[in-house]
Amino acid sequence: MFGMSEGIITLAAIGVPVLGIAGVYCLLFCKGEEHYKHLVRTAVVFLGAAGLLVGGGFLLERFGLAWRSAPSAILFGVVMVSGWIGLIFTMACLLPRQWPLVGAAVRRTVKGALLCLTILILLAVLWLGPVLMIFAFGDTEKVVAYQGQTLVEVDDGFMDPHWSYYVYHGPLVRGRERVYEDYEPLVHS
């Protein structure tokens, strides 16, 4: 049985690349229009944060490191919010455009479908975004000293406490491999 939430997620998954193409179209062909400069700024912020989150994560993985929870959550939040704002500016640039080579009925249908996909994605991100932030980046972290070594203590349990320990490499990154894990925290100094 195909439920409503699966339908929304499926349509959103289809809509993201379609609206991404619409955003690229607006960036290439809507120069000089009222909302164009806002769309460009939003695209730069979105691509920068997404590049840091994904590309930086890939690069850190090569060196045996990983983002800590706070930088990951901030970058994900920036990607989510700038993507949301980017969709609004894309529609603000795209909907008033005239397509003289396209018939009026087709033009209205395409613009209506894009507007419906935009609303659907905005609602899905508003609904799923905070849930993803809580579960993906909501682990409690603190820096501890244990037997002369500085570690990052992460409470990554869901219902019950579960502690994982990683080598501390600074305020933004930690080691990728767990040094120790248990259901009881280490007694640290």
mmCIF file with all atom_site columns, C-alpha atoms in Angstrom:
data_model
loop_
_atom_site.group_PDB
_atom_site.id
_atom_site.type_symbol
_atom_site.label_atom_id
_atom_site.label_alt_id
_atom_site.label_comp_id
_atom_site.label_asym_id
_atom_site.label_entity_id
_atom_site.label_seq_id
_atom_site.pdbx_PDB_ins_code
_atom_site.Cartn_x
_atom_site.Cartn_y
_atom_site.Cartn_z
_atom_site.occupancy
_atom_site.B_iso_or_equiv
_atom_site.pdbx_formal_charge
_atom_site.auth_seq_id
_atom_site.auth_comp_id
_atom_site.auth_asym_id
_atom_site.auth_atom_id
_atom_site.pdbx_PDB_model_num
ATOM 1   C CA . MET A 1 1   ? 0.000  0.000  0.000   1.00 0.00 ? 1   MET A CA 1
ATOM 2   C CA . PHE A 1 2   ? 1.332  3.377  -0.994  1.00 0.00 ? 2   PHE A CA 1
ATOM 3   C CA . GLY A 1 3   ? 0.635  5.911  1.764   1.00 0.00 ? 3   GLY A CA 1
ATOM 4   C CA . MET A 1 4   ? 0.439  9.673  1.685   1.00 0.00 ? 4   MET A CA 1
ATOM 5   C CA . SER A 1 5   ? 3.875  10.233 3.215   1.00 0.00 ? 5   SER A CA 1
ATOM 6   C CA . GLU A 1 6   ? 5.494  7.906  0.649   1.00 0.00 ? 6   GLU A CA 1
ATOM 7   C CA . GLY A 1 7   ? 3.704  9.796  -2.122  1.00 0.00 ? 7   GLY A CA 1
ATOM 8   C CA . ILE A 1 8   ? 4.892  13.155 -0.829  1.00 0.00 ? 8   ILE A CA 1
ATOM 9   C CA . ILE A 1 9   ? 8.474  11.910 -0.492  1.00 0.00 ? 9   ILE A CA 1
ATOM 10  C CA . THR A 1 10  ? 8.385  10.372 -3.990  1.00 0.00 ? 10  THR A CA 1
ATOM 11  C CA . LEU A 1 11  ? 7.007  13.548 -5.579  1.00 0.00 ? 11  LEU A CA 1
ATOM 12  C CA . ALA A 1 12  ? 9.535  15.629 -3.660  1.00 0.00 ? 12  ALA A CA 1
ATOM 13  C CA . ALA A 1 13  ? 12.357 13.357 -4.872  1.00 0.00 ? 13  ALA A CA 1
ATOM 14  C CA . ILE A 1 14  ? 11.150 13.879 -8.447  1.00 0.00 ? 14  ILE A CA 1
ATOM 15  C CA . GLY A 1 15  ? 10.603 17.593 -7.887  1.00 0.00 ? 15  GLY A CA 1
ATOM 16  C CA . VAL A 1 16  ? 14.062 18.389 -6.515  1.00 0.00 ? 16  VAL A CA 1
ATOM 17  C CA . PRO A 1 17  ? 15.961 17.736 -9.778  1.00 0.00 ? 17  PRO A CA 1
ATOM 18  C CA . VAL A 1 18  ? 13.175 19.317 -11.855 1.00 0.00 ? 18  VAL A CA 1
ATOM 19  C CA . LEU A 1 19  ? 13.248 22.481 -9.741  1.00 0.00 ? 19  LEU A CA 1
ATOM 20  C CA . GLY A 1 20  ? 17.045 22.373 -9.726  1.00 0.00 ? 20  GLY A CA 1
ATOM 21  C CA . ILE A 1 21  ? 16.917 22.550 -13.516 1.00 0.00 ? 21  ILE A CA 1
ATOM 22  C CA . ALA A 1 22  ? 14.389 25.396 -13.250 1.00 0.00 ? 22  ALA A CA 1
ATOM 23  C CA . GLY A 1 23  ? 16.765 27.216 -10.896 1.00 0.00 ? 23  GLY A CA 1
ATOM 24  C CA . VAL A 1 24  ? 19.676 26.793 -13.306 1.00 0.00 ? 24  VAL A CA 1
ATOM 25  C CA . TYR A 1 25  ? 17.426 28.043 -16.120 1.00 0.00 ? 25  TYR A CA 1
ATOM 26  C CA . CYS A 1 26  ? 16.607 31.154 -14.076 1.00 0.00 ? 26  CYS A CA 1
ATOM 27  C CA . LEU A 1 27  ? 20.276 31.715 -13.250 1.00 0.00 ? 27  LEU A CA 1
ATOM 28  C CA . LEU A 1 28  ? 21.192 31.519 -16.940 1.00 0.00 ? 28  LEU A CA 1
ATOM 29  C CA . PHE A 1 29  ? 18.276 33.315 -18.601 1.00 0.00 ? 29  PHE A CA 1
ATOM 30  C CA . CYS A 1 30  ? 16.654 35.657 -16.054 1.00 0.00 ? 30  CYS A CA 1
ATOM 31  C CA . LYS A 1 31  ? 19.462 38.221 -15.803 1.00 0.00 ? 31  LYS A CA 1
ATOM 32  C CA . GLY A 1 32  ? 18.236 41.722 -15.169 1.00 0.00 ? 32  GLY A CA 1
ATOM 33  C CA . GLU A 1 33  ? 14.945 40.668 -13.625 1.00 0.00 ? 33  GLU A CA 1
ATOM 34  C CA . GLU A 1 34  ? 13.778 41.871 -10.236 1.00 0.00 ? 34  GLU A CA 1
ATOM 35  C CA . HIS A 1 35  ? 14.690 38.840 -8.063  1.00 0.00 ? 35  HIS A CA 1
ATOM 36  C CA . TYR A 1 36  ? 17.726 37.650 -10.034 1.00 0.00 ? 36  TYR A CA 1
ATOM 37  C CA . LYS A 1 37  ? 20.417 39.065 -7.704  1.00 0.00 ? 37  LYS A CA 1
ATOM 38  C CA . HIS A 1 38  ? 18.711 37.481 -4.681  1.00 0.00 ? 38  HIS A CA 1
ATOM 39  C CA . LEU A 1 39  ? 18.575 34.143 -6.496  1.00 0.00 ? 39  LEU A CA 1
ATOM 40  C CA . VAL A 1 40  ? 22.293 34.368 -7.310  1.00 0.00 ? 40  VAL A CA 1
ATOM 41  C CA . ARG A 1 41  ? 23.210 35.149 -3.689  1.00 0.00 ? 41  ARG A CA 1
ATOM 42  C CA . THR A 1 42  ? 21.042 32.316 -2.420  1.00 0.00 ? 42  THR A CA 1
ATOM 43  C CA . ALA A 1 43  ? 22.568 29.902 -4.952  1.00 0.00 ? 43  ALA A CA 1
ATOM 44  C CA . VAL A 1 44  ? 26.085 30.885 -3.849  1.00 0.00 ? 44  VAL A CA 1
ATOM 45  C CA . VAL A 1 45  ? 25.230 30.288 -0.183  1.00 0.00 ? 45  VAL A CA 1
ATOM 46  C CA . PHE A 1 46  ? 23.481 26.984 -0.988  1.00 0.00 ? 46  PHE A CA 1
ATOM 47  C CA . LEU A 1 47  ? 26.304 25.657 -3.158  1.00 0.00 ? 47  LEU A CA 1
ATOM 48  C CA . GLY A 1 48  ? 28.975 26.826 -0.700  1.00 0.00 ? 48  GLY A CA 1
ATOM 49  C CA . ALA A 1 49  ? 27.335 25.171 2.295   1.00 0.00 ? 49  ALA A CA 1
ATOM 50  C CA . ALA A 1 50  ? 26.496 21.994 0.350   1.00 0.00 ? 50  ALA A CA 1
ATOM 51  C CA . GLY A 1 51  ? 30.071 21.869 -0.966  1.00 0.00 ? 51  GLY A CA 1
ATOM 52  C CA . LEU A 1 52  ? 31.498 22.219 2.527   1.00 0.00 ? 52  LEU A CA 1
ATOM 53  C CA . LEU A 1 53  ? 29.139 19.635 3.989   1.00 0.00 ? 53  LEU A CA 1
ATOM 54  C CA . VAL A 1 54  ? 29.491 16.977 1.294   1.00 0.00 ? 54  VAL A CA 1
ATOM 55  C CA . GLY A 1 55  ? 32.848 17.794 -0.291  1.00 0.00 ? 55  GLY A CA 1
ATOM 56  C CA . GLY A 1 56  ? 34.415 18.669 3.036   1.00 0.00 ? 56  GLY A CA 1
ATOM 57  C CA . GLY A 1 57  ? 33.063 15.456 4.530   1.00 0.00 ? 57  GLY A CA 1
ATOM 58  C CA . PHE A 1 58  ? 34.525 13.452 1.646   1.00 0.00 ? 58  PHE A CA 1
ATOM 59  C CA . LEU A 1 59  ? 37.889 15.195 2.017   1.00 0.00 ? 59  LEU A CA 1
ATOM 60  C CA . LEU A 1 60  ? 37.901 14.762 5.792   1.00 0.00 ? 60  LEU A CA 1
ATOM 61  C CA . GLU A 1 61  ? 37.118 11.058 5.345   1.00 0.00 ? 61  GLU A CA 1
ATOM 62  C CA . ARG A 1 62  ? 40.286 10.686 3.267   1.00 0.00 ? 62  ARG A CA 1
ATOM 63  C CA . PHE A 1 63  ? 42.294 11.868 6.278   1.00 0.00 ? 63  PHE A CA 1
ATOM 64  C CA . GLY A 1 64  ? 40.414 9.733  8.803   1.00 0.00 ? 64  GLY A CA 1
ATOM 65  C CA . LEU A 1 65  ? 38.397 12.688 10.142  1.00 0.00 ? 65  LEU A CA 1
ATOM 66  C CA . ALA A 1 66  ? 34.728 13.662 10.306  1.00 0.00 ? 66  ALA A CA 1
ATOM 67  C CA . TRP A 1 67  ? 32.717 16.810 10.993  1.00 0.00 ? 67  TRP A CA 1
ATOM 68  C CA . ARG A 1 68  ? 31.593 17.247 14.576  1.00 0.00 ? 68  ARG A CA 1
ATOM 69  C CA . SER A 1 69  ? 27.858 17.590 15.265  1.00 0.00 ? 69  SER A CA 1
ATOM 70  C CA . ALA A 1 70  ? 27.644 21.393 15.526  1.00 0.00 ? 70  ALA A CA 1
ATOM 71  C CA . PRO A 1 71  ? 29.368 22.246 12.208  1.00 0.00 ? 71  PRO A CA 1
ATOM 72  C CA . SER A 1 72  ? 27.381 19.497 10.456  1.00 0.00 ? 72  SER A CA 1
ATOM 73  C CA . ALA A 1 73  ? 24.109 20.802 11.875  1.00 0.00 ? 73  ALA A CA 1
ATOM 74  C CA . ILE A 1 74  ? 24.933 24.408 10.955  1.00 0.00 ? 74  ILE A CA 1
ATOM 75  C CA . LEU A 1 75  ? 25.928 23.497 7.385   1.00 0.00 ? 75  LEU A CA 1
ATOM 76  C CA . PHE A 1 76  ? 22.842 21.285 6.958   1.00 0.00 ? 76  PHE A CA 1
ATOM 77  C CA . GLY A 1 77  ? 20.630 24.071 8.327   1.00 0.00 ? 77  GLY A CA 1
ATOM 78  C CA . VAL A 1 78  ? 22.160 26.591 5.913   1.00 0.00 ? 78  VAL A CA 1
ATOM 79  C CA . VAL A 1 79  ? 21.645 24.173 2.996   1.00 0.00 ? 79  VAL A CA 1
ATOM 80  C CA . MET A 1 80  ? 18.040 23.587 4.052   1.00 0.00 ? 80  MET A CA 1
ATOM 81  C CA . VAL A 1 81  ? 17.121 27.245 4.561   1.00 0.00 ? 81  VAL A CA 1
ATOM 82  C CA . SER A 1 82  ? 18.983 28.562 1.501   1.00 0.00 ? 82  SER A CA 1
ATOM 83  C CA . GLY A 1 83  ? 17.412 25.823 -0.623  1.00 0.00 ? 83  GLY A CA 1
ATOM 84  C CA . TRP A 1 84  ? 14.002 26.839 0.671   1.00 0.00 ? 84  TRP A CA 1
ATOM 85  C CA . ILE A 1 85  ? 14.666 30.520 -0.087  1.00 0.00 ? 85  ILE A CA 1
ATOM 86  C CA . GLY A 1 86  ? 16.165 29.576 -3.466  1.00 0.00 ? 86  GLY A CA 1
ATOM 87  C CA . LEU A 1 87  ? 12.959 27.800 -4.449  1.00 0.00 ? 87  LEU A CA 1
ATOM 88  C CA . ILE A 1 88  ? 10.953 30.908 -3.613  1.00 0.00 ? 88  ILE A CA 1
ATOM 89  C CA . PHE A 1 89  ? 13.258 33.163 -5.676  1.00 0.00 ? 89  PHE A CA 1
ATOM 90  C CA . THR A 1 90  ? 13.263 30.652 -8.537  1.00 0.00 ? 90  THR A CA 1
ATOM 91  C CA . MET A 1 91  ? 9.489  30.808 -8.692  1.00 0.00 ? 91  MET A CA 1
ATOM 92  C CA . ALA A 1 92  ? 9.579  34.607 -8.355  1.00 0.00 ? 92  ALA A CA 1
ATOM 93  C CA . CYS A 1 93  ? 11.853 34.749 -11.421 1.00 0.00 ? 93  CYS A CA 1
ATOM 94  C CA . LEU A 1 94  ? 10.209 31.972 -13.421 1.00 0.00 ? 94  LEU A CA 1
ATOM 95  C CA . LEU A 1 95  ? 6.474  32.551 -13.037 1.00 0.00 ? 95  LEU A CA 1
ATOM 96  C CA . PRO A 1 96  ? 6.320  36.077 -14.548 1.00 0.00 ? 96  PRO A CA 1
ATOM 97  C CA . ARG A 1 97  ? 8.446  35.033 -17.571 1.00 0.00 ? 97  ARG A CA 1
ATOM 98  C CA . GLN A 1 98  ? 6.840  34.899 -20.978 1.00 0.00 ? 98  GLN A CA 1
ATOM 99  C CA . TRP A 1 99  ? 7.647  31.994 -23.286 1.00 0.00 ? 99  TRP A CA 1
ATOM 100 C CA . PRO A 1 100 ? 6.566  33.275 -26.705 1.00 0.00 ? 100 PRO A CA 1
ATOM 101 C CA . LEU A 1 101 ? 7.267  29.998 -28.511 1.00 0.00 ? 101 LEU A CA 1
ATOM 102 C CA . VAL A 1 102 ? 5.112  27.953 -26.107 1.00 0.00 ? 102 VAL A CA 1
ATOM 103 C CA . GLY A 1 103 ? 1.319  27.935 -26.248 1.00 0.00 ? 103 GLY A CA 1
ATOM 104 C CA . ALA A 1 104 ? -0.632 29.542 -23.424 1.00 0.00 ? 104 ALA A CA 1
ATOM 105 C CA . ALA A 1 105 ? -2.195 26.273 -22.231 1.00 0.00 ? 105 ALA A CA 1
ATOM 106 C CA . VAL A 1 106 ? 1.165  24.467 -22.092 1.00 0.00 ? 106 VAL A CA 1
ATOM 107 C CA . ARG A 1 107 ? 2.817  27.467 -20.420 1.00 0.00 ? 107 ARG A CA 1
ATOM 108 C CA . ARG A 1 108 ? 0.129  27.620 -17.707 1.00 0.00 ? 108 ARG A CA 1
ATOM 109 C CA . THR A 1 109 ? 0.288  23.852 -17.177 1.00 0.00 ? 109 THR A CA 1
ATOM 110 C CA . VAL A 1 110 ? 4.086  23.813 -16.823 1.00 0.00 ? 110 VAL A CA 1
ATOM 111 C CA . LYS A 1 111 ? 4.111  26.830 -14.505 1.00 0.00 ? 111 LYS A CA 1
ATOM 112 C CA . GLY A 1 112 ? 1.278  25.307 -12.434 1.00 0.00 ? 112 GLY A CA 1
ATOM 113 C CA . ALA A 1 113 ? 3.120  21.978 -12.144 1.00 0.00 ? 113 ALA A CA 1
ATOM 114 C CA . LEU A 1 114 ? 6.332  23.752 -11.109 1.00 0.00 ? 114 LEU A CA 1
ATOM 115 C CA . LEU A 1 115 ? 4.430  25.798 -8.535  1.00 0.00 ? 115 LEU A CA 1
ATOM 116 C CA . CYS A 1 116 ? 2.776  22.642 -7.125  1.00 0.00 ? 116 CYS A CA 1
ATOM 117 C CA . LEU A 1 117 ? 6.162  20.869 -6.926  1.00 0.00 ? 117 LEU A CA 1
ATOM 118 C CA . THR A 1 118 ? 7.641  23.913 -5.197  1.00 0.00 ? 118 THR A CA 1
ATOM 119 C CA . ILE A 1 119 ? 4.882  23.995 -2.594  1.00 0.00 ? 119 ILE A CA 1
ATOM 120 C CA . LEU A 1 120 ? 5.219  20.250 -2.068  1.00 0.00 ? 120 LEU A CA 1
ATOM 121 C CA . ILE A 1 121 ? 8.983  20.463 -1.564  1.00 0.00 ? 121 ILE A CA 1
ATOM 122 C CA . LEU A 1 122 ? 8.687  23.484 0.723   1.00 0.00 ? 122 LEU A CA 1
ATOM 123 C CA . LEU A 1 123 ? 6.207  21.583 2.885   1.00 0.00 ? 123 LEU A CA 1
ATOM 124 C CA . ALA A 1 124 ? 8.303  18.389 2.833   1.00 0.00 ? 124 ALA A CA 1
ATOM 125 C CA . VAL A 1 125 ? 11.445 20.286 3.877   1.00 0.00 ? 125 VAL A CA 1
ATOM 126 C CA . LEU A 1 126 ? 9.495  22.140 6.562   1.00 0.00 ? 126 LEU A CA 1
ATOM 127 C CA . TRP A 1 127 ? 8.188  18.781 7.807   1.00 0.00 ? 127 TRP A CA 1
ATOM 128 C CA . LEU A 1 128 ? 11.255 16.528 7.385   1.00 0.00 ? 128 LEU A CA 1
ATOM 129 C CA . GLY A 1 129 ? 14.093 19.045 7.756   1.00 0.00 ? 129 GLY A CA 1
ATOM 130 C CA . PRO A 1 130 ? 13.832 19.576 11.513  1.00 0.00 ? 130 PRO A CA 1
ATOM 131 C CA . VAL A 1 131 ? 13.347 15.824 12.061  1.00 0.00 ? 131 VAL A CA 1
ATOM 132 C CA . LEU A 1 132 ? 16.524 15.106 10.082  1.00 0.00 ? 132 LEU A CA 1
ATOM 133 C CA . MET A 1 133 ? 18.385 17.786 12.036  1.00 0.00 ? 133 MET A CA 1
ATOM 134 C CA . ILE A 1 134 ? 17.343 16.248 15.345  1.00 0.00 ? 134 ILE A CA 1
ATOM 135 C CA . PHE A 1 135 ? 18.156 12.654 14.472  1.00 0.00 ? 135 PHE A CA 1
ATOM 136 C CA . ALA A 1 136 ? 21.187 13.150 12.230  1.00 0.00 ? 136 ALA A CA 1
ATOM 137 C CA . PHE A 1 137 ? 22.941 15.936 14.109  1.00 0.00 ? 137 PHE A CA 1
ATOM 138 C CA . GLY A 1 138 ? 21.334 15.887 17.554  1.00 0.00 ? 138 GLY A CA 1
ATOM 139 C CA . ASP A 1 139 ? 23.975 13.815 19.318  1.00 0.00 ? 139 ASP A CA 1
ATOM 140 C CA . THR A 1 140 ? 25.272 15.413 22.494  1.00 0.00 ? 140 THR A CA 1
ATOM 141 C CA . GLU A 1 141 ? 29.026 15.997 22.371  1.00 0.00 ? 141 GLU A CA 1
ATOM 142 C CA . LYS A 1 142 ? 31.609 17.156 24.832  1.00 0.00 ? 142 LYS A CA 1
ATOM 143 C CA . VAL A 1 143 ? 35.376 17.161 24.944  1.00 0.00 ? 143 VAL A CA 1
ATOM 144 C CA . VAL A 1 144 ? 36.879 15.028 27.717  1.00 0.00 ? 144 VAL A CA 1
ATOM 145 C CA . ALA A 1 145 ? 40.346 14.063 28.877  1.00 0.00 ? 145 ALA A CA 1
ATOM 146 C CA . TYR A 1 146 ? 40.938 10.368 29.480  1.00 0.00 ? 146 TYR A CA 1
ATOM 147 C CA . GLN A 1 147 ? 44.323 8.929  30.443  1.00 0.00 ? 147 GLN A CA 1
ATOM 148 C CA . GLY A 1 148 ? 46.178 11.906 29.012  1.00 0.00 ? 148 GLY A CA 1
ATOM 149 C CA . GLN A 1 149 ? 44.301 11.862 25.689  1.00 0.00 ? 149 GLN A CA 1
ATOM 150 C CA . THR A 1 150 ? 41.693 14.383 24.573  1.00 0.00 ? 150 THR A CA 1
ATOM 151 C CA . LEU A 1 151 ? 38.565 12.689 23.255  1.00 0.00 ? 151 LEU A CA 1
ATOM 152 C CA . VAL A 1 152 ? 35.181 13.748 21.934  1.00 0.00 ? 152 VAL A CA 1
ATOM 153 C CA . GLU A 1 153 ? 32.438 12.024 23.922  1.00 0.00 ? 153 GLU A CA 1
ATOM 154 C CA . VAL A 1 154 ? 29.263 11.527 21.870  1.00 0.00 ? 154 VAL A CA 1
ATOM 155 C CA . ASP A 1 155 ? 25.996 10.308 23.362  1.00 0.00 ? 155 ASP A CA 1
ATOM 156 C CA . ASP A 1 156 ? 24.645 8.654  20.222  1.00 0.00 ? 156 ASP A CA 1
ATOM 157 C CA . GLY A 1 157 ? 22.007 6.462  21.837  1.00 0.00 ? 157 GLY A CA 1
ATOM 158 C CA . PHE A 1 158 ? 18.395 6.818  20.752  1.00 0.00 ? 158 PHE A CA 1
ATOM 159 C CA . MET A 1 159 ? 16.224 5.674  23.629  1.00 0.00 ? 159 MET A CA 1
ATOM 160 C CA . ASP A 1 160 ? 18.984 4.522  25.965  1.00 0.00 ? 160 ASP A CA 1
ATOM 161 C CA . PRO A 1 161 ? 22.316 6.252  26.517  1.00 0.00 ? 161 PRO A CA 1
ATOM 162 C CA . HIS A 1 162 ? 25.194 4.957  24.421  1.00 0.00 ? 162 HIS A CA 1
ATOM 163 C CA . TRP A 1 163 ? 28.569 6.676  24.430  1.00 0.00 ? 163 TRP A CA 1
ATOM 164 C CA . SER A 1 164 ? 31.098 6.677  21.620  1.00 0.00 ? 164 SER A CA 1
ATOM 165 C CA . TYR A 1 165 ? 34.536 8.240  21.886  1.00 0.00 ? 165 TYR A CA 1
ATOM 166 C CA . TYR A 1 166 ? 36.593 9.733  19.068  1.00 0.00 ? 166 TYR A CA 1
ATOM 167 C CA . VAL A 1 167 ? 40.004 11.385 18.980  1.00 0.00 ? 167 VAL A CA 1
ATOM 168 C CA . TYR A 1 168 ? 39.707 15.171 19.343  1.00 0.00 ? 168 TYR A CA 1
ATOM 169 C CA . HIS A 1 169 ? 41.108 17.149 16.397  1.00 0.00 ? 169 HIS A CA 1
ATOM 170 C CA . GLY A 1 170 ? 39.687 20.590 17.116  1.00 0.00 ? 170 GLY A CA 1
ATOM 171 C CA . PRO A 1 171 ? 36.377 22.401 17.468  1.00 0.00 ? 171 PRO A CA 1
ATOM 172 C CA . LEU A 1 172 ? 35.188 21.503 13.945  1.00 0.00 ? 172 LEU A CA 1
ATOM 173 C CA . VAL A 1 173 ? 36.428 17.957 13.328  1.00 0.00 ? 173 VAL A CA 1
ATOM 174 C CA . ARG A 1 174 ? 37.035 14.725 15.187  1.00 0.00 ? 174 ARG A CA 1
ATOM 175 C CA . GLY A 1 175 ? 38.493 11.351 14.341  1.00 0.00 ? 175 GLY A CA 1
ATOM 176 C CA . ARG A 1 176 ? 36.348 9.130  12.136  1.00 0.00 ? 176 ARG A CA 1
ATOM 177 C CA . GLU A 1 177 ? 37.047 5.826  13.908  1.00 0.00 ? 177 GLU A CA 1
ATOM 178 C CA . ARG A 1 178 ? 35.642 5.116  17.356  1.00 0.00 ? 178 ARG A CA 1
ATOM 179 C CA . VAL A 1 179 ? 38.305 4.730  19.999  1.00 0.00 ? 179 VAL A CA 1
ATOM 180 C CA . TYR A 1 180 ? 35.859 3.253  22.520  1.00 0.00 ? 180 TYR A CA 1
ATOM 181 C CA . GLU A 1 181 ? 32.104 2.706  22.902  1.00 0.00 ? 181 GLU A CA 1
ATOM 182 C CA . ASP A 1 182 ? 29.922 1.468  25.736  1.00 0.00 ? 182 ASP A CA 1
ATOM 183 C CA . TYR A 1 183 ? 26.583 1.932  27.470  1.00 0.00 ? 183 TYR A CA 1
ATOM 184 C CA . GLU A 1 184 ? 28.372 3.537  30.419  1.00 0.00 ? 184 GLU A CA 1
ATOM 185 C CA . PRO A 1 185 ? 30.488 6.677  30.005  1.00 0.00 ? 185 PRO A CA 1
ATOM 186 C CA . LEU A 1 186 ? 34.209 6.575  30.669  1.00 0.00 ? 186 LEU A CA 1
ATOM 187 C CA . VAL A 1 187 ? 35.266 8.015  33.996  1.00 0.00 ? 187 VAL A CA 1
ATOM 188 C CA . HIS A 1 188 ? 37.324 10.947 32.810  1.00 0.00 ? 188 HIS A CA 1
ATOM 189 C CA . SER A 1 189 ? 39.437 13.472 34.597  1.00 0.00 ? 189 SER A CA 1
#
